mmCIF file of C-alpha atoms in Angstrom:
data_model
loop_
_atom_site.group_PDB
_atom_site.id
_atom_site.type_symbol
_atom_site.label_atom_id
_atom_site.label_comp_id
_atom_site.label_asym_id
_atom_site.label_seq_id
_atom_site.Cartn_x
_atom_site.Cartn_y
_atom_site.Cartn_z
ATOM 1 C CA MET A 1177 -54.537 1.754 -9.566
ATOM 2 C CA ASP A 1178 -56.128 2.330 -12.998
ATOM 3 C CA GLU A 1179 -55.536 -0.196 -15.800
ATOM 4 C CA MET A 1180 -52.988 1.593 -17.855
ATOM 5 C CA SER A 1181 -50.763 1.733 -14.657
ATOM 6 C CA LEU A 1182 -51.371 -1.573 -13.520
ATOM 7 C CA LEU A 1183 -50.186 -3.015 -17.305
ATOM 8 C CA SER A 1184 -47.271 -0.631 -17.169
ATOM 9 C CA SER A 1185 -46.388 -1.821 -13.497
ATOM 10 C CA VAL A 1186 -46.596 -5.616 -14.876
ATOM 11 C CA ARG A 1187 -44.404 -4.844 -18.021
ATOM 12 C CA ASN A 1188 -41.770 -3.229 -15.759
ATOM 13 C CA ALA A 1189 -41.690 -6.454 -13.284
ATOM 14 C CA LEU A 1190 -41.575 -8.634 -16.595
ATOM 15 C CA TYR A 1191 -38.680 -6.458 -17.862
ATOM 16 C CA SER A 1192 -36.825 -6.251 -14.698
ATOM 17 C CA ALA A 1193 -37.081 -10.100 -14.321
ATOM 18 C CA ILE A 1194 -35.605 -10.686 -17.982
ATOM 19 C CA GLN A 1195 -32.731 -8.110 -16.975
ATOM 20 C CA ALA A 1196 -32.033 -9.943 -13.702
ATOM 21 C CA LYS A 1197 -31.074 -13.199 -15.299
ATOM 22 C CA LYS A 1198 -28.408 -11.572 -17.350
ATOM 23 C CA ILE A 1199 -26.325 -10.794 -14.064
ATOM 24 C CA GLY A 1200 -24.082 -13.835 -13.078
ATOM 25 C CA GLN A 1201 -25.015 -13.650 -9.251
ATOM 26 C CA LEU A 1202 -27.920 -11.666 -8.193
ATOM 27 C CA HIS A 1203 -28.936 -12.308 -4.460
ATOM 28 C CA GLY A 1204 -32.014 -10.287 -3.830
ATOM 29 C CA ARG A 1205 -34.154 -8.364 -5.876
ATOM 30 C CA PHE A 1206 -33.213 -5.997 -9.379
ATOM 31 C CA TRP A 1207 -35.518 -3.546 -10.519
ATOM 32 C CA THR A 1208 -35.506 -1.210 -13.109
ATOM 33 C CA ASN A 1209 -38.328 1.647 -14.337
ATOM 34 C CA GLY A 1210 -36.493 1.675 -17.796
ATOM 35 C CA ARG A 1211 -34.388 0.126 -20.433
ATOM 36 C CA VAL A 1212 -30.856 -1.381 -19.200
ATOM 37 C CA SER A 1213 -27.824 -2.790 -20.829
ATOM 38 C CA ILE A 1214 -25.853 -5.448 -19.120
ATOM 39 C CA ILE A 1215 -22.977 -6.765 -20.778
ATOM 40 C CA GLY A 1216 -20.536 -9.436 -19.579
ATOM 41 C CA GLY A 1217 -22.998 -10.510 -16.975
ATOM 42 C CA ARG A 1218 -21.391 -13.238 -15.738
ATOM 43 C CA HIS A 1219 -18.525 -10.936 -14.408
ATOM 44 C CA ILE A 1220 -21.256 -9.297 -12.437
ATOM 45 C CA THR A 1221 -22.024 -9.547 -8.708
ATOM 46 C CA ALA A 1222 -25.209 -8.114 -7.004
ATOM 47 C CA TYR A 1223 -26.116 -8.299 -3.361
ATOM 48 C CA GLY A 1224 -30.032 -7.369 -3.683
ATOM 49 C CA ASN A 1225 -32.329 -4.389 -3.397
ATOM 50 C CA PHE A 1226 -31.064 -3.331 -6.621
ATOM 51 C CA PHE A 1227 -32.747 -0.411 -8.371
ATOM 52 C CA VAL A 1228 -31.492 1.344 -11.162
ATOM 53 C CA GLY A 1229 -33.139 3.852 -13.433
ATOM 54 C CA ASP A 1230 -33.774 4.155 -17.438
ATOM 55 C CA GLY A 1231 -30.535 4.038 -19.594
ATOM 56 C CA PHE A 1232 -28.687 2.214 -16.879
ATOM 57 C CA ARG A 1233 -25.606 0.698 -18.871
ATOM 58 C CA ILE A 1234 -23.089 -1.653 -16.823
ATOM 59 C CA GLU A 1235 -20.127 -3.422 -18.788
ATOM 60 C CA ALA A 1236 -17.554 -5.842 -17.677
ATOM 61 C CA VAL A 1237 -15.493 -5.919 -20.362
ATOM 62 C CA GLU A 1238 -13.845 -9.161 -21.749
ATOM 63 C CA GLN A 1239 -11.980 -8.528 -24.710
ATOM 64 C CA HIS A 1240 -10.806 -5.220 -26.452
ATOM 65 C CA LEU A 1241 -8.378 -5.546 -29.721
ATOM 66 C CA GLY A 1242 -7.521 -9.044 -29.027
ATOM 67 C CA HIS A 1243 -6.718 -8.818 -25.548
ATOM 68 C CA HIS A 1244 -8.624 -10.662 -22.837
ATOM 69 C CA TYR A 1245 -9.534 -9.378 -19.493
ATOM 70 C CA GLU A 1246 -11.122 -11.210 -16.299
ATOM 71 C CA PRO A 1247 -13.160 -8.140 -15.069
ATOM 72 C CA GLN A 1248 -15.300 -7.858 -12.041
ATOM 73 C CA ILE A 1249 -17.850 -5.746 -10.966
ATOM 74 C CA ILE A 1250 -19.291 -6.319 -7.368
ATOM 75 C CA ILE A 1251 -22.157 -4.282 -6.067
ATOM 76 C CA GLY A 1252 -23.482 -4.552 -2.269
ATOM 77 C CA LYS A 1253 -27.233 -4.414 -1.055
ATOM 78 C CA ASN A 1254 -29.428 -1.615 -1.357
ATOM 79 C CA PHE A 1255 -28.026 0.044 -4.276
ATOM 80 C CA SER A 1256 -30.066 2.405 -6.300
ATOM 81 C CA ALA A 1257 -28.780 4.483 -9.243
ATOM 82 C CA GLY A 1258 -30.765 7.340 -10.983
ATOM 83 C CA ASN A 1259 -31.258 7.454 -14.806
ATOM 84 C CA TYR A 1260 -28.333 7.047 -17.538
ATOM 85 C CA VAL A 1261 -25.504 5.812 -15.225
ATOM 86 C CA HIS A 1262 -22.756 3.716 -16.567
ATOM 87 C CA ILE A 1263 -20.634 1.628 -15.045
ATOM 88 C CA GLY A 1264 -17.538 -0.175 -16.802
ATOM 89 C CA ALA A 1265 -14.987 -2.524 -15.736
ATOM 90 C CA MET A 1266 -12.039 -4.305 -17.512
ATOM 91 C CA ASN A 1267 -10.283 -4.639 -14.052
ATOM 92 C CA ARG A 1268 -12.541 -4.423 -11.104
ATOM 93 C CA VAL A 1269 -15.281 -2.001 -9.701
ATOM 94 C CA GLU A 1270 -16.534 -2.653 -6.248
ATOM 95 C CA ILE A 1271 -19.424 -0.629 -4.726
ATOM 96 C CA GLY A 1272 -20.237 -1.229 -1.356
ATOM 97 C CA ASP A 1273 -24.041 -1.375 0.822
ATOM 98 C CA ASP A 1274 -26.576 1.301 0.555
ATOM 99 C CA VAL A 1275 -24.854 3.444 -1.987
ATOM 100 C CA LEU A 1276 -26.863 6.122 -3.725
ATOM 101 C CA LEU A 1277 -26.151 7.351 -7.280
ATOM 102 C CA GLY A 1278 -27.777 10.145 -8.880
ATOM 103 C CA SER A 1279 -28.328 10.452 -12.868
ATOM 104 C CA LYS A 1280 -25.857 10.767 -15.660
ATOM 105 C CA ILE A 1281 -22.684 9.169 -13.548
ATOM 106 C CA TYR A 1282 -19.508 7.383 -15.193
ATOM 107 C CA ILE A 1283 -17.800 4.810 -13.135
ATOM 108 C CA THR A 1284 -14.794 3.323 -14.977
ATOM 109 C CA ASP A 1285 -11.471 1.380 -14.236
ATOM 110 C CA HIS A 1286 -9.781 1.755 -17.501
ATOM 111 C CA GLN A 1287 -9.427 4.388 -20.160
ATOM 112 C CA HIS A 1288 -8.845 3.745 -24.093
ATOM 113 C CA GLY A 1289 -4.992 4.303 -24.506
ATOM 114 C CA SER A 1290 -2.423 6.487 -22.710
ATOM 115 C CA THR A 1291 -1.819 10.276 -23.208
ATOM 116 C CA SER A 1292 1.529 9.182 -25.120
ATOM 117 C CA TYR A 1293 1.952 10.643 -28.909
ATOM 118 C CA GLU A 1294 1.603 7.349 -30.422
ATOM 119 C CA ASP A 1295 -1.819 6.578 -28.559
ATOM 120 C CA MET A 1296 -3.270 9.771 -29.279
ATOM 121 C CA SER A 1297 -2.441 9.431 -32.938
ATOM 122 C CA LEU A 1298 -4.678 6.810 -33.019
ATOM 123 C CA ALA A 1299 -8.389 6.738 -33.056
ATOM 124 C CA PRO A 1300 -9.610 6.249 -29.672
ATOM 125 C CA GLU A 1301 -11.396 2.864 -30.317
ATOM 126 C CA ALA A 1302 -8.293 1.665 -32.003
ATOM 127 C CA ARG A 1303 -6.131 2.182 -28.520
ATOM 128 C CA GLU A 1304 -5.493 -0.499 -26.281
ATOM 129 C CA LEU A 1305 -7.409 -0.037 -22.834
ATOM 130 C CA SER A 1306 -5.485 0.856 -19.660
ATOM 131 C CA SER A 1307 -6.124 0.983 -15.994
ATOM 132 C CA LYS A 1308 -4.457 2.561 -13.116
ATOM 133 C CA GLY A 1309 -6.403 0.232 -10.650
ATOM 134 C CA PRO A 1310 -9.601 -0.643 -9.640
ATOM 135 C CA VAL A 1311 -12.547 1.867 -8.693
ATOM 136 C CA ILE A 1312 -13.560 1.017 -4.880
ATOM 137 C CA ILE A 1313 -16.476 2.761 -3.196
ATOM 138 C CA GLY A 1314 -17.133 2.162 0.361
ATOM 139 C CA ASP A 1315 -20.649 1.695 2.167
ATOM 140 C CA LYS A 1316 -23.225 4.635 2.259
ATOM 141 C CA VAL A 1317 -21.466 6.885 -0.263
ATOM 142 C CA TRP A 1318 -23.658 9.039 -2.238
ATOM 143 C CA ILE A 1319 -22.587 10.389 -5.676
ATOM 144 C CA GLY A 1320 -24.499 13.408 -7.348
ATOM 145 C CA ASP A 1321 -25.650 13.878 -10.833
ATOM 146 C CA ASN A 1322 -23.094 14.186 -13.754
ATOM 147 C CA ALA A 1323 -20.128 12.856 -11.580
ATOM 148 C CA VAL A 1324 -17.412 10.871 -13.192
ATOM 149 C CA ILE A 1325 -15.282 8.499 -10.936
ATOM 150 C CA MET A 1326 -12.022 7.546 -12.484
ATOM 151 C CA ASP A 1327 -9.662 4.566 -12.579
ATOM 152 C CA GLY A 1328 -7.485 3.864 -9.460
ATOM 153 C CA VAL A 1329 -9.748 5.563 -7.095
ATOM 154 C CA THR A 1330 -11.115 4.647 -3.722
ATOM 155 C CA ILE A 1331 -13.813 6.626 -2.103
ATOM 156 C CA GLY A 1332 -14.314 5.789 1.643
ATOM 157 C CA HIS A 1333 -17.230 5.234 3.773
ATOM 158 C CA ASN A 1334 -19.993 7.791 3.913
ATOM 159 C CA ALA A 1335 -18.468 10.144 1.727
ATOM 160 C CA LEU A 1336 -20.397 12.492 -0.269
ATOM 161 C CA VAL A 1337 -19.425 13.489 -4.020
ATOM 162 C CA ALA A 1338 -20.729 16.710 -5.493
ATOM 163 C CA ALA A 1339 -22.755 16.909 -8.703
ATOM 164 C CA GLY A 1340 -20.609 17.375 -11.654
ATOM 165 C CA ALA A 1341 -17.249 16.408 -9.876
ATOM 166 C CA ILE A 1342 -14.432 14.570 -11.420
ATOM 167 C CA VAL A 1343 -12.971 12.250 -9.314
ATOM 168 C CA THR A 1344 -9.122 11.388 -10.189
ATOM 169 C CA LYS A 1345 -7.912 10.489 -6.508
ATOM 170 C CA ASP A 1346 -8.817 8.627 -3.602
ATOM 171 C CA VAL A 1347 -11.684 10.261 -1.231
ATOM 172 C CA PRO A 1348 -11.295 9.897 2.464
ATOM 173 C CA ALA A 1349 -14.455 8.224 4.419
ATOM 174 C CA TYR A 1350 -16.666 11.158 5.644
ATOM 175 C CA ALA A 1351 -15.646 13.529 3.491
ATOM 176 C CA ILE A 1352 -17.507 16.192 0.973
ATOM 177 C CA VAL A 1353 -15.754 16.558 -2.403
ATOM 178 C CA GLY A 1354 -16.727 18.450 -5.422
ATOM 179 C CA GLY A 1355 -14.717 20.368 -8.314
ATOM 180 C CA VAL A 1356 -12.833 19.585 -11.533
ATOM 181 C CA PRO A 1357 -10.820 17.656 -10.646
ATOM 182 C CA ALA A 1358 -12.570 16.904 -7.433
ATOM 183 C CA ARG A 1359 -10.759 17.928 -3.774
ATOM 184 C CA VAL A 1360 -11.981 17.900 -0.436
ATOM 185 C CA LEU A 1361 -14.393 20.578 0.398
ATOM 186 C CA LYS A 1362 -15.129 19.272 3.864
ATOM 187 C CA GLN A 1363 -14.152 16.422 6.209
ATOM 188 C CA VAL A 1364 -16.806 15.433 8.871
ATOM 189 C CA GLY A 1365 -16.847 13.002 11.431
ATOM 190 C CA LYS A 1366 -14.986 12.469 14.888
ATOM 191 C CA ASP A 1367 -11.982 14.211 13.389
ATOM 192 C CA GLY A 1368 -13.761 16.726 11.147
ATOM 193 C CA GLU A 1369 -15.571 19.742 11.815
ATOM 194 C CA ASP A 1370 -18.794 18.408 12.640
#
């Protein structure tokens, strides 16, 4: 390893250690190879072997427009996310063990306002937050690049979300989903095709 590579590696290790301290409960290793943003860290629990790429952003929203929230973000063991992943919670986002996220993914349990005329007459930042419920992502889920997971969605274990999918409804275990909005493309496993 040359001197520049060693220096870069040491710099990443120090930066990772500093960012890890922002997470409320971290059980195990945290590693990043780029810039990260951690907001509301005291509401975040991660169970170790936590690797994130450049531009990772995780937000536990404690308040907005004078409303106070008790968000929870819980991330299981062996979590890996590519570049520019954004996870936001005002309610709860729970991610299981052995989950792999591609790049440019958005996971949220809330929205800025509703689709009512009154809300849509306001600037998005001036709208109260609303949530259809928590986001629950099971163990061994793989989510492809550019996917969006919306509030109130549960993704079953061992599911695969195709690149570019927008998930607005629950996904069964061992399902492959894709499209806008996402739909089941294939069901595998004991009761599935394979």
